[in-house]
Amino acid sequence: MNVLVINCGSSSLKYQLIESTTEDVLASGLCERITIDGAFTYKRPGKEKIQFEAPMPDHTAAIKVVLNQLTDTETGVIKSMDEIGAVGHRIVHGGEKFASSVILTDEVVKAIEDCCELAPLHNPANLVGINACKELMPNVPMVGVFDTAFHQTMPEKAYLYGLPYEYYTKYGVRRYGFHGTSHSYVSKRAAEVLGRDVNDMKIIVCHLGNGSSVCAVDHGKSVDTSMGFTPLEGLIMGTRSGDIDPAIIEYVAQKENLSLSEMMNVLNKKSGVLGLSQVSSDFRDLDDARDAGNAQAALTLDIFRYHVAKYVGAYAAAMGGVDAIVFTAGLGENDALTREGVCSYLGFMGVEFDAEANNFRGEERVISKPESKVKVLCIPTNEELMIARDTVALLK
Ligand code: AMP
């Protein structure tokens, strides 16, 4: 069956068409600047990338461009829309309602609408994508795969904050965690690569990208993760502060004469490695700046690695040990120095890092020495494949 995987943002839409038996990606790409003007990218394995501008006043128009391209007589990969067996949607927030992927019935869509308050930037965009697909492909079954679902196995001690308990019961204030599809895929794949059963392992996944999170996966289940009520908590990220003392917010707001929402904007958009380095939110720019002698960029990279290592240590304690540490996402997959820098803190727990094996980008590899008690791996994440797999499994 061909599964169309859709990841809808407020002005963008990523898509992949995956043949579920072979798990081959038939085509993939991106619609950008939706509601502004519209730019389209289309890729097929082994073929030249196609890019053009097309009016996309809304997401329905964007999906129409995708469907027209997929079925184009010259450059398409399917003959007609009938060859799309199902659509899998990435949905950011499932609250406490969704602990696994679900078939998108009207009732489920209503429940996702109810979660919008928890993810006002993301869930409305996801819903727009769902409604657009429903309009254009009314008879094609659709499945929702939630970023939060994998973390619903966390115990209360991991997800409750030290706040008045009624904020949890009345408003749902708790740790939800994000990047769940990635943590789930990567932990399973790491176990496979090691020839072991994920249900017999303690794994720590470091998803390091523009947004970053660490997850403790104990016997296949998420038991703790660094992102919290929102994706702002945890590691220092591209532009997000990660963990800070909440008292800083009032203190700086008064000093700088900023409102609460302006402060939140600072924490989300102007902090992290961008704020610290004053160079960029992109780690490649930081690497270049450090190499050019920028001491603040070097310090920023140091701080980032130190924070990742602290979370790895905390999660090893939370699980009473760790069998494997896995790096994934843009930075984790591509930046050998970040992997090495984080692991330089972890010798005490039995990590014997193999610097030679670590010298590569974007591949599945074991990067610890064969005798290392704790294995270290790099596993490229594949959220789209996970969404396609869940979609097919549910429809069976
Ligand atoms: P993601 O959010 O997973 O797409 O990751 C994006 C981030 O990965 C970028 O902001 C870069 O900082 C980082 N990244 C991607 N490629 C490299 C690379 N070759 N070296 C260092 N960092 C990289």
XYZ file of C-alpha atoms and ligand atoms in Angstrom:
419
model
C 0.000 0.000 0.000
C 1.177 3.562 -0.734
C 0.971 5.811 2.318
C 1.088 9.578 1.971
C 2.761 11.000 5.079
C 1.898 14.615 5.825
C 3.621 16.920 8.314
C 1.785 20.206 8.320
C 3.074 23.456 9.808
C 1.378 26.842 9.791
C 2.900 27.900 6.461
C 4.648 24.721 5.320
C 3.814 21.121 4.506
C 6.286 18.237 4.240
C 5.166 15.108 2.424
C 6.474 11.641 1.598
C 4.846 8.891 -0.414
C 6.020 5.561 1.001
C 5.353 2.085 -0.400
C 4.672 0.218 2.804
C 5.817 -3.290 1.830
C 9.270 -2.320 0.594
C 9.329 0.852 2.729
C 10.699 2.675 -0.326
C 10.172 6.429 -0.505
C 8.603 6.945 -3.927
C 8.625 10.747 -3.662
C 9.066 13.432 -1.045
C 9.180 17.179 -0.742
C 7.951 20.370 0.724
C 5.398 23.123 0.183
C 6.533 26.429 1.659
C 5.130 29.923 2.030
C 1.556 28.581 2.101
C -0.954 31.479 2.494
C 1.776 33.899 1.314
C 2.588 32.867 -2.265
C 3.707 29.237 -2.527
C 6.930 27.355 -3.320
C 7.043 23.656 -4.148
C 9.850 21.076 -3.978
C 9.566 17.510 -5.273
C 12.192 14.764 -5.016
C 12.392 11.227 -6.336
C 15.233 8.805 -5.657
C 17.892 9.021 -8.365
C 16.115 11.828 -10.234
C 16.742 15.543 -10.367
C 14.888 17.686 -7.842
C 11.927 19.635 -9.248
C 11.168 23.085 -7.834
C 8.617 25.673 -8.874
C 6.410 28.415 -7.542
C 2.673 27.775 -7.402
C -0.086 29.760 -5.749
C -0.968 28.224 -2.386
C -3.576 30.450 -0.750
C -4.330 27.675 1.757
C -3.271 24.133 2.693
C -5.924 22.560 0.454
C -4.295 24.301 -2.512
C -0.869 23.045 -1.367
C -2.065 19.443 -1.116
C -3.659 19.786 -4.570
C -0.214 20.733 -5.933
C 1.283 17.667 -4.205
C -1.389 15.322 -5.594
C -1.126 16.782 -9.109
C 2.634 16.285 -9.038
C 2.472 12.733 -7.669
C 0.062 11.761 -10.473
C 1.703 13.805 -13.251
C 1.946 11.742 -16.440
C 5.637 12.599 -16.974
C 7.194 13.121 -13.575
C 4.633 11.493 -11.274
C 5.173 8.240 -9.378
C 1.571 6.932 -9.359
C -1.073 6.781 -12.078
C -3.966 8.173 -10.055
C -4.995 9.150 -6.560
C -6.609 5.712 -6.205
C -3.077 4.407 -5.641
C -2.862 6.284 -2.334
C -4.128 3.730 0.178
C -3.922 5.872 3.302
C -2.702 9.170 4.709
C -0.628 9.373 7.906
C -0.560 12.741 9.664
C 2.040 13.911 12.138
C 0.251 15.601 15.020
C 2.243 17.434 17.667
C 0.080 17.247 20.768
C -2.233 14.440 21.817
C -2.435 15.514 25.471
C -3.300 12.643 27.784
C -5.973 11.401 25.401
C -3.679 9.656 22.937
C -1.097 7.131 24.085
C -0.760 5.668 20.589
C -1.599 6.416 16.975
C -5.286 6.426 15.977
C -7.537 6.255 12.948
C -8.830 9.789 12.375
C -12.586 9.565 12.873
C -14.706 12.722 13.367
C -14.656 12.034 17.115
C -10.841 11.804 17.171
C -10.486 15.033 15.172
C -12.700 16.745 17.758
C -10.451 15.441 20.551
C -7.388 16.797 18.711
C -9.145 20.162 18.493
C -9.502 20.026 22.278
C -5.687 19.696 22.556
C -5.115 22.944 20.606
C -4.880 24.924 23.832
C -1.808 22.854 24.776
C -0.056 23.413 21.434
C -1.490 26.611 19.955
C 1.306 26.958 17.397
C 1.206 23.391 16.105
C -2.081 21.512 16.494
C -4.211 24.038 14.531
C -1.839 23.640 11.564
C -2.020 19.837 11.859
C -5.826 20.054 11.817
C -5.787 22.250 8.726
C -3.778 19.500 6.975
C -6.218 16.815 8.108
C -9.227 18.800 6.883
C -7.577 19.591 3.551
C -6.842 15.875 2.925
C -10.385 14.972 3.945
C -11.748 17.434 1.425
C -9.556 16.185 -1.418
C -9.519 12.450 -0.561
C -12.790 11.841 1.316
C -12.628 8.060 0.977
C -8.977 7.528 1.879
C -8.486 6.395 5.501
C -6.324 8.658 7.646
C -4.269 8.013 10.749
C -2.883 10.479 13.304
C 0.560 9.883 14.851
C 1.325 12.053 17.879
C 4.677 13.470 19.007
C 3.546 13.117 22.605
C 2.101 9.578 22.461
C 5.334 7.630 23.061
C 5.874 9.529 26.331
C 2.482 8.638 27.785
C 4.165 5.683 29.520
C 6.098 8.055 31.822
C 5.308 7.471 35.485
C 3.757 10.237 37.605
C 7.076 10.864 39.350
C 8.556 11.839 35.983
C 5.684 13.878 34.573
C 4.430 15.874 37.566
C 5.994 19.255 38.359
C 6.538 20.650 41.843
C 3.532 22.938 41.448
C 0.124 23.046 43.165
C -1.437 19.727 42.176
C -4.661 21.373 41.010
C -2.778 22.938 38.071
C -2.408 19.395 36.799
C -5.980 18.295 37.547
C -7.610 21.544 36.363
C -5.356 22.565 33.465
C -3.323 19.514 32.504
C -0.021 21.151 33.509
C 2.484 18.266 33.401
C 5.428 17.003 31.362
C 4.209 15.673 28.004
C 7.457 15.376 26.069
C 7.905 15.689 22.300
C 9.906 14.056 19.461
C 8.191 10.819 20.589
C 8.005 9.306 17.102
C 11.735 9.855 16.696
C 12.665 8.494 20.138
C 10.501 5.438 19.513
C 11.945 4.727 16.045
C 15.552 5.355 17.035
C 15.469 3.242 20.216
C 13.937 0.275 18.349
C 16.393 0.600 15.499
C 19.371 0.848 17.878
C 18.326 -2.426 19.519
C 18.019 -4.054 16.068
C 21.472 -2.822 15.040
C 22.907 -4.305 18.247
C 21.029 -7.568 17.610
C 19.092 -7.175 20.836
C 15.468 -6.872 21.933
C 14.467 -3.302 22.798
C 12.268 -4.769 25.550
C 15.411 -6.020 27.328
C 17.364 -2.771 27.138
C 17.881 0.587 28.813
C 18.504 3.176 26.108
C 19.076 6.928 26.208
C 18.229 8.717 22.949
C 19.750 12.155 22.300
C 17.650 13.797 19.561
C 19.852 16.814 18.797
C 18.643 19.193 16.120
C 17.305 22.689 16.018
C 14.921 21.443 18.713
C 16.624 18.940 21.011
C 15.464 16.426 23.587
C 16.823 13.453 25.488
C 14.666 10.442 26.331
C 15.118 7.542 28.757
C 13.715 4.414 27.097
C 13.439 1.593 29.616
C 12.452 -1.785 28.135
C 10.970 -0.082 25.061
C 8.983 2.516 27.015
C 9.663 6.212 27.537
C 10.116 6.732 31.287
C 11.410 10.315 31.197
C 12.231 13.018 28.675
C 13.715 16.489 28.772
C 11.009 18.476 26.969
C 8.079 19.195 29.209
C 4.710 20.921 29.146
C 5.981 22.573 25.967
C 9.066 22.008 23.789
C 10.784 24.898 25.623
C 12.061 22.831 28.550
C 15.211 20.738 28.716
C 18.339 21.172 26.624
C 19.616 24.472 25.285
C 18.376 24.516 21.683
C 18.844 26.564 18.531
C 16.825 29.523 19.812
C 15.078 28.067 22.899
C 16.533 28.543 26.367
C 15.796 25.080 27.748
C 15.902 24.799 31.559
C 16.229 28.067 33.442
C 15.303 29.296 36.898
C 11.711 30.575 36.422
C 12.496 33.561 38.663
C 14.677 34.946 35.859
C 11.540 35.731 33.858
C 10.163 38.336 36.275
C 13.623 39.726 37.049
C 14.598 40.335 33.417
C 11.093 41.461 32.425
C 11.340 44.262 34.984
C 14.894 45.224 34.035
C 14.170 45.246 30.296
C 10.584 46.498 30.592
C 9.178 43.489 28.734
C 5.699 41.962 28.971
C 5.173 38.286 29.782
C 4.540 37.440 26.140
C 7.638 39.390 25.070
C 9.665 37.408 27.614
C 8.245 34.142 26.252
C 9.262 35.285 22.796
C 12.813 35.875 24.073
C 12.899 32.391 25.628
C 11.563 30.715 22.474
C 13.156 32.719 19.680
C 16.164 34.682 20.955
C 17.812 32.395 23.486
C 19.538 29.014 23.200
C 22.781 28.822 21.269
C 21.743 31.873 19.231
C 21.382 34.035 22.332
C 24.461 32.657 24.041
C 26.817 32.844 21.073
C 25.356 35.949 19.401
C 26.402 34.156 16.201
C 23.667 31.818 14.944
C 21.131 29.169 15.887
C 22.750 26.815 13.384
C 25.518 24.632 14.772
C 27.376 24.675 11.452
C 27.794 28.436 11.812
C 28.975 27.945 15.390
C 31.555 25.380 14.267
C 32.827 27.846 11.635
C 32.939 30.707 14.148
C 34.826 28.570 16.673
C 37.309 27.517 13.994
C 37.798 31.210 13.172
C 38.729 31.857 16.813
C 35.386 33.072 18.215
C 35.702 32.171 21.915
C 31.996 32.787 22.646
C 31.014 30.276 19.946
C 33.444 27.735 21.443
C 31.972 28.323 24.919
C 28.417 27.926 23.579
C 29.284 24.568 22.005
C 30.865 23.496 25.294
C 27.780 24.476 27.270
C 25.489 22.589 24.883
C 27.514 19.367 25.162
C 27.763 19.689 28.935
C 23.974 19.941 29.214
C 23.415 16.889 27.007
C 25.890 14.902 29.137
C 24.113 16.003 32.345
C 20.796 14.662 31.031
C 22.428 11.376 29.996
C 23.804 11.025 33.536
C 20.419 11.846 35.058
C 18.600 9.308 32.905
C 21.153 6.595 33.614
C 20.352 7.205 37.297
C 16.596 7.234 36.575
C 16.807 3.812 34.900
C 19.439 2.341 37.231
C 21.893 1.941 34.350
C 22.126 2.225 30.599
C 23.001 -0.242 27.833
C 23.130 2.160 24.893
C 23.294 5.874 24.157
C 22.030 6.927 20.731
C 22.558 10.153 18.788
C 20.071 11.279 16.166
C 18.595 14.303 14.260
C 20.450 17.030 12.324
C 23.229 17.588 14.798
C 23.356 14.129 16.364
C 23.601 12.488 12.939
C 26.008 14.919 11.309
C 28.270 16.512 13.879
C 31.041 14.154 14.985
C 32.466 16.760 17.372
C 29.186 17.032 19.277
C 28.995 13.245 19.691
C 32.612 13.140 20.841
C 32.161 16.153 23.131
C 29.144 14.646 24.885
C 30.799 11.247 25.262
C 33.958 12.832 26.717
C 31.948 13.224 29.953
C 30.678 9.649 30.035
C 33.750 7.488 30.558
C 32.839 7.114 34.252
C 29.712 5.153 33.342
C 31.473 2.682 31.067
C 31.478 4.505 27.721
C 34.577 3.698 25.675
C 34.278 6.021 22.727
C 35.836 5.126 19.367
C 36.968 8.440 17.847
C 37.960 6.745 14.573
C 34.583 5.054 14.102
C 32.928 8.404 14.846
C 34.422 10.167 11.842
C 31.385 10.198 9.492
C 28.043 11.874 8.822
C 24.484 10.638 8.634
C 24.876 6.871 8.851
C 23.806 4.050 11.132
C 26.908 3.139 13.090
C 28.208 1.924 16.428
C 30.725 4.527 17.646
C 31.880 2.885 20.862
C 34.752 0.393 21.093
C 33.731 -3.286 20.941
C 34.659 -3.707 24.627
C 32.609 -0.665 25.726
C 30.177 -1.604 28.509
C 27.743 1.044 27.289
C 27.280 1.036 23.512
C 27.106 4.350 21.665
C 25.389 4.590 18.290
C 24.380 7.051 15.639
C 20.981 6.236 14.111
C 19.447 8.610 11.549
C 15.872 9.244 12.599
C 12.974 8.486 10.267
C 9.734 9.847 11.635
C 7.971 9.553 8.271
C 8.656 5.825 8.058
C 7.373 5.373 11.608
C 4.185 7.268 10.679
C 3.727 5.082 7.576
C 4.265 1.907 9.641
C 1.747 2.981 12.286
C -0.741 3.923 9.577
C -0.532 0.515 7.907
C -0.606 -1.357 11.250
C -3.780 0.434 12.322
C -5.558 -0.104 9.030
C -4.806 -3.811 9.100
P 17.065 19.220 12.586
O 16.263 20.167 13.428
O 17.059 17.825 13.102
O 16.774 19.324 11.121
O 18.588 19.707 12.745
C 18.988 20.944 12.226
C 20.301 21.353 12.840
O 21.302 20.323 12.651
C 20.881 22.576 12.175
O 20.445 23.731 12.817
C 22.349 22.380 12.308
O 22.751 23.124 13.437
C 22.579 20.925 12.577
N 23.371 20.317 11.507
C 22.957 19.790 10.339
N 24.003 19.334 9.622
C 25.110 19.568 10.345
C 26.516 19.349 10.142
N 26.985 18.765 9.046
N 27.362 19.740 11.123
C 26.910 20.344 12.225
N 25.612 20.576 12.458
C 24.716 20.211 11.548
